[in-house]
mmCIF file of C-alpha atoms in Angstrom:
data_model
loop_
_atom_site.group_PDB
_atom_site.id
_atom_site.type_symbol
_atom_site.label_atom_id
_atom_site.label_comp_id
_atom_site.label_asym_id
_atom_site.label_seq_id
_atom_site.Cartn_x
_atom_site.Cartn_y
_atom_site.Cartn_z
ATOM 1 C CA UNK A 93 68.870 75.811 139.404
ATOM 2 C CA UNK A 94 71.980 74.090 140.716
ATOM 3 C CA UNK A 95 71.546 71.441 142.941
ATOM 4 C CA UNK A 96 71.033 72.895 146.637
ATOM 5 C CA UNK A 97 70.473 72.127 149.823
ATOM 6 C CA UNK A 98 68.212 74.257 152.039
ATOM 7 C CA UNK A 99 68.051 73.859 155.746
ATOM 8 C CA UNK A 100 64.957 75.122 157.836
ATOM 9 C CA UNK A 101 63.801 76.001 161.328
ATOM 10 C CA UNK A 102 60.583 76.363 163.557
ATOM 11 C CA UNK A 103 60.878 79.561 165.297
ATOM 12 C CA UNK A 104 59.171 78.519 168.239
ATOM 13 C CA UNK A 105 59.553 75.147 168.464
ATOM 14 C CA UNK A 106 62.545 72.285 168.778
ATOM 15 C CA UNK A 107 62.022 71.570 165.284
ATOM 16 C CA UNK A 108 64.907 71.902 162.450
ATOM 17 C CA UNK A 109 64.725 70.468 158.561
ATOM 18 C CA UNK A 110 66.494 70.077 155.322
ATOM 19 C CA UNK A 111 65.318 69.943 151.948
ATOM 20 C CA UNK A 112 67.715 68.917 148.973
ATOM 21 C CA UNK A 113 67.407 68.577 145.299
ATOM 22 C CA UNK A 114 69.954 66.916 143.015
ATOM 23 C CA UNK A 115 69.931 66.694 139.081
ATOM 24 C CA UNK A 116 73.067 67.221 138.296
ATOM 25 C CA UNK A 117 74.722 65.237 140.524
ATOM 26 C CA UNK A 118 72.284 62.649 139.871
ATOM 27 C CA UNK A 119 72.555 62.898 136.319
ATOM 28 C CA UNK A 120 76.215 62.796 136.469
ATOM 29 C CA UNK A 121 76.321 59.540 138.396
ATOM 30 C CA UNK A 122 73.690 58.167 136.307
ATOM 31 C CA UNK A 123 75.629 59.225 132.772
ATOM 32 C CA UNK A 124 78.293 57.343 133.951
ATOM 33 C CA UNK A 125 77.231 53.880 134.381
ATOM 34 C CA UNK A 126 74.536 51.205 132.755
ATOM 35 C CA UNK A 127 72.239 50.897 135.615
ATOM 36 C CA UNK A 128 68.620 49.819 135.224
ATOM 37 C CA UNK A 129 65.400 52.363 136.189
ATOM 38 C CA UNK A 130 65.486 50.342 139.525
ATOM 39 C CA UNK A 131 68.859 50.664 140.602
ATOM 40 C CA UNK A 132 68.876 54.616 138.986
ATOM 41 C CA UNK A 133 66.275 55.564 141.688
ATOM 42 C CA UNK A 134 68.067 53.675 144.839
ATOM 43 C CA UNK A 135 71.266 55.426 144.131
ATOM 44 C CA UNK A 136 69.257 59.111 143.505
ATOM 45 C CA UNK A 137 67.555 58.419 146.692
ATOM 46 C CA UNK A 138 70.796 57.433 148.185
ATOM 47 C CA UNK A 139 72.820 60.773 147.058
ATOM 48 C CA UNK A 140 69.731 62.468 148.678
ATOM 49 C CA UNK A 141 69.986 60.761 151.409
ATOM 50 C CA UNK A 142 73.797 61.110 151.686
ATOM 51 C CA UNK A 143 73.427 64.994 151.800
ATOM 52 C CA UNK A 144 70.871 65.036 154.153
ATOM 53 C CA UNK A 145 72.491 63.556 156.744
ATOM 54 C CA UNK A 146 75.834 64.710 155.996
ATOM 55 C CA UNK A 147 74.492 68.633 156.508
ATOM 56 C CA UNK A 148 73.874 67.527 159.604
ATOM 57 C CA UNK A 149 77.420 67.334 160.447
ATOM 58 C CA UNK A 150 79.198 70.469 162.843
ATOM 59 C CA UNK A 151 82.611 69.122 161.162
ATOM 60 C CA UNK A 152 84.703 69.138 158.514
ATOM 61 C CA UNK A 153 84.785 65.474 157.455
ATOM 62 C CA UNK A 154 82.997 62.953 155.033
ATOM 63 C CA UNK A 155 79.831 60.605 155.317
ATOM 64 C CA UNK A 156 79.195 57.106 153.943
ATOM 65 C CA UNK A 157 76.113 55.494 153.267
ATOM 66 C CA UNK A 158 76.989 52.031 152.505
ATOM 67 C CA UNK A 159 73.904 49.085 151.931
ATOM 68 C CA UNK A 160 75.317 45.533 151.826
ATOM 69 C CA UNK A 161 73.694 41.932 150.957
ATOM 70 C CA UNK A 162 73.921 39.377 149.126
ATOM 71 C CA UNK A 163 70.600 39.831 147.279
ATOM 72 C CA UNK A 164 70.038 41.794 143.907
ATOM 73 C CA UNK A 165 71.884 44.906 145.246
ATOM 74 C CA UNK A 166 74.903 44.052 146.124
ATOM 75 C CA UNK A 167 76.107 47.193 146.861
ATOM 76 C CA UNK A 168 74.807 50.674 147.083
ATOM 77 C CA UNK A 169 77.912 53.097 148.216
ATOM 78 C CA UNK A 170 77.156 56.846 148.595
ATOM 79 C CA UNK A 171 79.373 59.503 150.014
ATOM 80 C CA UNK A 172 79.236 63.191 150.568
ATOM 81 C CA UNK A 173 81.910 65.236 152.032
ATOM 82 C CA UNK A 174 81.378 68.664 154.312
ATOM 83 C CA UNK A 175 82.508 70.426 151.270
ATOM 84 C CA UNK A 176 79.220 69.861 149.306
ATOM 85 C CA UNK A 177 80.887 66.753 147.123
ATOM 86 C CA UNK A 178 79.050 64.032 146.293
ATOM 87 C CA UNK A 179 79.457 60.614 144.605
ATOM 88 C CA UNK A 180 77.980 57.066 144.118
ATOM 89 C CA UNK A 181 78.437 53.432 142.992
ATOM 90 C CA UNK A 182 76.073 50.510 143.330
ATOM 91 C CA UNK A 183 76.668 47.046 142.010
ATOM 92 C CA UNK A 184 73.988 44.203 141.439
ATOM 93 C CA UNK A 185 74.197 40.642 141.689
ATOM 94 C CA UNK A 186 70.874 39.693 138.907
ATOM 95 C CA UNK A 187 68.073 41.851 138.282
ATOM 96 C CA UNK A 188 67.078 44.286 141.046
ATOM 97 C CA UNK A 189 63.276 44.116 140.993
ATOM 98 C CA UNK A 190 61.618 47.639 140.937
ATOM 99 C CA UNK A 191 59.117 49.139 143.716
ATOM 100 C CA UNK A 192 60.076 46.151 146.004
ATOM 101 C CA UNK A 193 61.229 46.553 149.506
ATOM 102 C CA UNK A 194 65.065 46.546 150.444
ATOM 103 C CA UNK A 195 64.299 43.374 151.999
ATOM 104 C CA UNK A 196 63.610 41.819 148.143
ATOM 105 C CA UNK A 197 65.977 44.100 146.833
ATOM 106 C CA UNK A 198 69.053 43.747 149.030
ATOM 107 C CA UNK A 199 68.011 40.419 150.985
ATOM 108 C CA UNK A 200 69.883 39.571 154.057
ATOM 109 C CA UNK A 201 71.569 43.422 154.018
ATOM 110 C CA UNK A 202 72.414 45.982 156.568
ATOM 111 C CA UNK A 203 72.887 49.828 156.291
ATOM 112 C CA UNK A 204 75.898 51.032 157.487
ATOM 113 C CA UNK A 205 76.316 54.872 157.875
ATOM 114 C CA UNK A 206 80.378 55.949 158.479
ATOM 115 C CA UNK A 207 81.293 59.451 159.395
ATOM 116 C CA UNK A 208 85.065 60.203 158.950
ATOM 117 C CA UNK A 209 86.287 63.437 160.576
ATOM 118 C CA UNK A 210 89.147 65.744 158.268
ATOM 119 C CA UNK A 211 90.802 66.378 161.061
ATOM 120 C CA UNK A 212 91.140 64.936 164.826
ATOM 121 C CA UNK A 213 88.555 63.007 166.120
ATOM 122 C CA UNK A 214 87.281 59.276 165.678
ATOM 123 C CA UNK A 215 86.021 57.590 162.822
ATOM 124 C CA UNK A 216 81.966 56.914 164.083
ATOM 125 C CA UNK A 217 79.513 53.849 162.224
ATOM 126 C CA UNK A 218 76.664 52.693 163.239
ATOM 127 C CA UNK A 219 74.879 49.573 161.446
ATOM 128 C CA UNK A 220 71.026 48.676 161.258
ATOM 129 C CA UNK A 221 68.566 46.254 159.355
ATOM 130 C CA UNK A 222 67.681 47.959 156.381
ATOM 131 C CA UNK A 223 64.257 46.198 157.112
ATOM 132 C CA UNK A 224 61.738 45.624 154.692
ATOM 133 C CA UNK A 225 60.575 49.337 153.984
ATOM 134 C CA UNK A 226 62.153 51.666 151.325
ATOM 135 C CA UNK A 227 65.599 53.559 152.414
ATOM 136 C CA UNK A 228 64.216 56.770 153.776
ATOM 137 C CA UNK A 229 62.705 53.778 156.490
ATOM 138 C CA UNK A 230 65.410 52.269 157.079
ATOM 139 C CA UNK A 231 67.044 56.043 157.683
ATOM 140 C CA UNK A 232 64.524 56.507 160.291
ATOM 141 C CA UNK A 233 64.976 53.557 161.735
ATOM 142 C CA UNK A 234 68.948 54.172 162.041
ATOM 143 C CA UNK A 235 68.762 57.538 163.692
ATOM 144 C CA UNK A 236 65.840 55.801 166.197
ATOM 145 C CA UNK A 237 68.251 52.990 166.908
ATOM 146 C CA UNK A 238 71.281 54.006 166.687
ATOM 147 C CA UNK A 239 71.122 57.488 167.504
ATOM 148 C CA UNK A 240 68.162 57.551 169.606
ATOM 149 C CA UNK A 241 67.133 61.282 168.064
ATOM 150 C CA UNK A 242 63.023 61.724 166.321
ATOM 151 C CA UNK A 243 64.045 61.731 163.044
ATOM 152 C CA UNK A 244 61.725 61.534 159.726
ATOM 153 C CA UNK A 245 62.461 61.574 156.293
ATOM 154 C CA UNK A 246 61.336 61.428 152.340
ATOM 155 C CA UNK A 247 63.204 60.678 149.490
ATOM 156 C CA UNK A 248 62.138 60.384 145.536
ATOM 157 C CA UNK A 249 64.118 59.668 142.478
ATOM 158 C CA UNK A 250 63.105 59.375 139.296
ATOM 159 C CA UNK A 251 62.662 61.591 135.561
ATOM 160 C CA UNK A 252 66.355 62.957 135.961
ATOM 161 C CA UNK A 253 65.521 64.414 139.761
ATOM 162 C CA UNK A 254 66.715 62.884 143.137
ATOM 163 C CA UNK A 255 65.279 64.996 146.420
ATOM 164 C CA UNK A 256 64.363 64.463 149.854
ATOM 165 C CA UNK A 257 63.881 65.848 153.398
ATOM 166 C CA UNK A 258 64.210 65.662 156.341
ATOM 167 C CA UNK A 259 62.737 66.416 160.245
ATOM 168 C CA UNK A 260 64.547 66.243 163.452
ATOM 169 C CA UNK A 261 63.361 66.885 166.606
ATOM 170 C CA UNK A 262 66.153 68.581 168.414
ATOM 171 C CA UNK A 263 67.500 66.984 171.402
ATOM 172 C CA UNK A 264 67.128 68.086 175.138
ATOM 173 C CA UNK A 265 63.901 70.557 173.679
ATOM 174 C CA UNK A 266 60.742 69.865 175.215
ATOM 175 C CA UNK A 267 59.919 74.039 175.088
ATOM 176 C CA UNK A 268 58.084 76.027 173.129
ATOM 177 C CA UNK A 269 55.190 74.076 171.011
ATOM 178 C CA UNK A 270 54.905 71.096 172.528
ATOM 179 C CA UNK A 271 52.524 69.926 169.650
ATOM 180 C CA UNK A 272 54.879 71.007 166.807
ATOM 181 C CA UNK A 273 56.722 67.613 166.285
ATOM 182 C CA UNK A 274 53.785 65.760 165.421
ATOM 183 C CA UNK A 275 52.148 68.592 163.573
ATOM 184 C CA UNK A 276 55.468 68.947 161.478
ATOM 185 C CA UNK A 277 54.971 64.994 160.925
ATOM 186 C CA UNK A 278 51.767 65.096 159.347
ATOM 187 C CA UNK A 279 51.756 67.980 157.447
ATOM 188 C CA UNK A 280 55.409 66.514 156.091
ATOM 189 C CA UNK A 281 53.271 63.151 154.773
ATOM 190 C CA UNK A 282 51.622 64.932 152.373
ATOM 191 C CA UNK A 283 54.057 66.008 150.337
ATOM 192 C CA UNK A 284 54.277 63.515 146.971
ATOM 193 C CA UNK A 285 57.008 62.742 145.476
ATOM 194 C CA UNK A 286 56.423 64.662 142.403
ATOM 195 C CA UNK A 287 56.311 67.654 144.063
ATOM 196 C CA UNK A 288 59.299 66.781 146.344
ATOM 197 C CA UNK A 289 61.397 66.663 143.281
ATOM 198 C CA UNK A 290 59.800 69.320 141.345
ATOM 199 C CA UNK A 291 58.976 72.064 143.262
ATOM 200 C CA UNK A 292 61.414 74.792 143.928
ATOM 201 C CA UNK A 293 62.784 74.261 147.321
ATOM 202 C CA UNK A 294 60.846 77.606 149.189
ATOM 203 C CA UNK A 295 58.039 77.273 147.447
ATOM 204 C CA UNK A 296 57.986 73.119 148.987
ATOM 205 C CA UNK A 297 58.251 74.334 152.521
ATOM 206 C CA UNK A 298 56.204 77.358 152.156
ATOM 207 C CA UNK A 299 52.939 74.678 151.045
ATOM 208 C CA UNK A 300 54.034 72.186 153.547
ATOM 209 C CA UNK A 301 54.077 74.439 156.393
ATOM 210 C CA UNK A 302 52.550 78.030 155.713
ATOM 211 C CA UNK A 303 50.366 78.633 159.191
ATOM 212 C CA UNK A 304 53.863 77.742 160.500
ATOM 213 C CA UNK A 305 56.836 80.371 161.391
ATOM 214 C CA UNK A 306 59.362 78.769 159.783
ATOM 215 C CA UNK A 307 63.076 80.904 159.630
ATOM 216 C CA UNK A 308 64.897 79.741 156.148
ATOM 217 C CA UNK A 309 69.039 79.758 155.793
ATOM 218 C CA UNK A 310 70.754 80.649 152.718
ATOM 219 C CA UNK A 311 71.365 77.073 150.841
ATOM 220 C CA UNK A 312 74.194 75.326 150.505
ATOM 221 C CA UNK A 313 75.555 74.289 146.839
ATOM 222 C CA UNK A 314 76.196 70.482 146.287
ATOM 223 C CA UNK A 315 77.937 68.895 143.330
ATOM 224 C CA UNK A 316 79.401 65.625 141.871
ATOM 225 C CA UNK A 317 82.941 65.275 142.834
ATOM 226 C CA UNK A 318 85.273 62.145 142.659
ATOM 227 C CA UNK A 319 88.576 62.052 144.599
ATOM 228 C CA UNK A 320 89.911 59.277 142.459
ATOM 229 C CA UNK A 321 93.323 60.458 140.523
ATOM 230 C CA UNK A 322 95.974 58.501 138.479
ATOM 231 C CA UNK A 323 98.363 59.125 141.746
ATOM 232 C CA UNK A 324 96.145 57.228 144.342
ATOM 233 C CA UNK A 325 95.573 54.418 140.757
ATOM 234 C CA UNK A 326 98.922 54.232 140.653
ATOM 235 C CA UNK A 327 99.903 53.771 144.569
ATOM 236 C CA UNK A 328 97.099 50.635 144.385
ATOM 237 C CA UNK A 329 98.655 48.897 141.683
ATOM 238 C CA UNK A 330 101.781 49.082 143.369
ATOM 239 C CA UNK A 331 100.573 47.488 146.336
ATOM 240 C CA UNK A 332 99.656 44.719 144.281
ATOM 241 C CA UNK A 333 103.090 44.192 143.026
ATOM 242 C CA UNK A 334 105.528 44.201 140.403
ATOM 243 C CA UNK A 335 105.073 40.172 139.502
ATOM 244 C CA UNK A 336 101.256 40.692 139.089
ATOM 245 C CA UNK A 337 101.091 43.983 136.975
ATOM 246 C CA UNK A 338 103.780 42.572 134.737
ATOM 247 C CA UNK A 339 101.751 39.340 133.902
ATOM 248 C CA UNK A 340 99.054 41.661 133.060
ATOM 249 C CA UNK A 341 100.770 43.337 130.660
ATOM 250 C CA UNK A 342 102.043 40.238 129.155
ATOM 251 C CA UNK A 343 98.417 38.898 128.855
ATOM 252 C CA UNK A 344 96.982 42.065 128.046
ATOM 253 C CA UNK A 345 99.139 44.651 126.860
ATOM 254 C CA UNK A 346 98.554 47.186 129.296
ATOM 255 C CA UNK A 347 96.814 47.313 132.804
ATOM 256 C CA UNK A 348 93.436 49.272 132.561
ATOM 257 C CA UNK A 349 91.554 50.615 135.980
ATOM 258 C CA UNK A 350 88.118 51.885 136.002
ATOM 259 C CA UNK A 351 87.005 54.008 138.884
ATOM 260 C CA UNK A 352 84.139 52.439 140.773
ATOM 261 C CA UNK A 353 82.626 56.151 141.205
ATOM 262 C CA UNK A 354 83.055 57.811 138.254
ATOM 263 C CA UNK A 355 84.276 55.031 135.648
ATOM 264 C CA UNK A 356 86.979 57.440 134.603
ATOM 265 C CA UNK A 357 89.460 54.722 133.088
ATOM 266 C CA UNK A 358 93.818 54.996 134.018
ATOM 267 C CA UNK A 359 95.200 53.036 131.478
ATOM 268 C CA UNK A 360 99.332 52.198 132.164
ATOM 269 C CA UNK A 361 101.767 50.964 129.825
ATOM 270 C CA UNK A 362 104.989 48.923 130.148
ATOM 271 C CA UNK A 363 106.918 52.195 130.875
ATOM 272 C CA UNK A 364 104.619 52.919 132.803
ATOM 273 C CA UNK A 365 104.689 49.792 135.340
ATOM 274 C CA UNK A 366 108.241 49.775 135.262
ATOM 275 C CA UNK A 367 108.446 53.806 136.256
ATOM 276 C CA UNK A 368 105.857 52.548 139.051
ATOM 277 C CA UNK A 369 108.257 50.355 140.398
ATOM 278 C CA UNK A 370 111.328 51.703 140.245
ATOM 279 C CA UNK A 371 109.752 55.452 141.359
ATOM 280 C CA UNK A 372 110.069 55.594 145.322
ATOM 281 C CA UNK A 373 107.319 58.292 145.099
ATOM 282 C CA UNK A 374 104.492 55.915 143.798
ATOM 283 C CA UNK A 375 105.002 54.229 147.761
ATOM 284 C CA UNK A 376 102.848 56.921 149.085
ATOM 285 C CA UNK A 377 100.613 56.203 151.918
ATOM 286 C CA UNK A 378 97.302 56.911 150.498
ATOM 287 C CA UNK A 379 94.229 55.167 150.297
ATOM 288 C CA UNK A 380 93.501 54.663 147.117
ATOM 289 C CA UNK A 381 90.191 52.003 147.705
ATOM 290 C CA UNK A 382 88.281 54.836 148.946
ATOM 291 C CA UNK A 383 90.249 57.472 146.358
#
């Protein structure tokens, strides 16, 4: 089954939800890089994570997850774009210990979530403690803090699957079941993480919540995508200048770039350098740190 993401509602109370499953996105980040178990798991629970919250967007535009410290993790950068792309890096700084909170594993960090409309309006963050939980707490604790909506959510990694889901209570609903929130809570907390990976998606919310009328929407297809290209490569390099690149190529015969994302490697020659700075088309305003 490709990966998917399936978004729920209560009928007749203020209660929406998302569930999302990810292997090959996962394993496609995963594929690509040399991270350990520990660090595997924090970036599937991060694309989770990612897609969850970026469904929840009524834009076109991208979302960032980005965790920051100067502990083991480093680094943990997810983003997922409206368009159902996803993609991931994480960097450590020594060995990230496993089944520790982020507060071991990214000591001294904070979670910064950064929502970048396509079109007009204004780029949005907000910042929190990651805390000492795992990420799906720190989630919570974002959307309580900085958003100030009821928000819960699960997330799992592991075996070659990355899933999670999430609750919301909607805002300005007190109608309906008054009861439901909490009810949709605890039923929620029983769910393992086995079965949040494993099970199909229906079937999950159909065990979770089958004395409840719950109305199901057609999922939405996710997939690994990376925006890097040699054009945006090339446009960086230039901005680091003709005296620089040139002393690279005397020292190492060529200049070499690996994408952060999807370690897809550009590779330019002396022609190539020289093209780069003699082409007033390589000047090109994009953005090529974020690809």
């Amino acid at each position: 089954m490709p990966d998917r993401l399936h978004r729920f509602l209560f009928e007749h109370a203020d209660v929406r939800g998302e569930v999302v499953q990810l292997d090959d996105a996962f394993a496609e980040v995963v594929r690509r890089t040399d991270h350990p178990p520990a660090v595997q798991r924090l970036i599937g629970e991060g694309l989770a994570a990612a897609a969850l919250l970026a469904a929840t967007l009524k834009f076109r535009g991208s979302l960032s997850l980005q965790l920051q410290s100067a502990g083991p993790l480093s680094l943990l950068l997810v983003q997922a774009g409206s368009d159902g792309s996803l993609r991931a890096m994480a960097r450590t700084n020594g060995e990230v210990p496993a089944d520790a909170p982020l507060d071991r594993q990214a000591a001294g960090g904070s979670l910064a979530i950064t929502i970048d409309p396509e079109d007009a309006g204004e780029r949005y963050q907000g910042i929190v403690d990651p805390g000492g939980g795992r990420l799906a707490d720190a989630l919570e604790r974002y959307f309580r803090e900085s958003e100030q909506l009821a928000t819960r959510v699960w997330l799992a990694a592991g075996e070659g699957h990355a899933a999670g889901m999430l609750l919301q209570r909607l805002p300005g609903g007190e109608g309906g079941d008054a009861d439901a929130w909490n009810r949709a809570g605890h039923l929620a907390d029983t769910v393992t993480e086995a079965e949040l990976r494993e099970l199909a998606p229906g079937e999950l919310i159909r065990r979770l919540f089958h004395e409840e009328d719950i109305r199901l929407f057609d999922p939405t297809p996710l997939r690994f995508r990376c925006r890097c290209d040699r054009r945006r490569v090339a446009s960086m390099l230039h901005g680091l200048g003709a005296e620089e690149m040139r002393d690279i190529l005397a020292e190492q015969g060529q200049v070499e770039v690996h994408c952060d994302f999807c370690n897809e490697p550009y590779r330019f020659d002396a022609v190539d350098i020289e093209e780069l700075f003699a082409d007033p088309a390589t000047r090109a305003p994009d953005s090529p740190a974020r690809h």
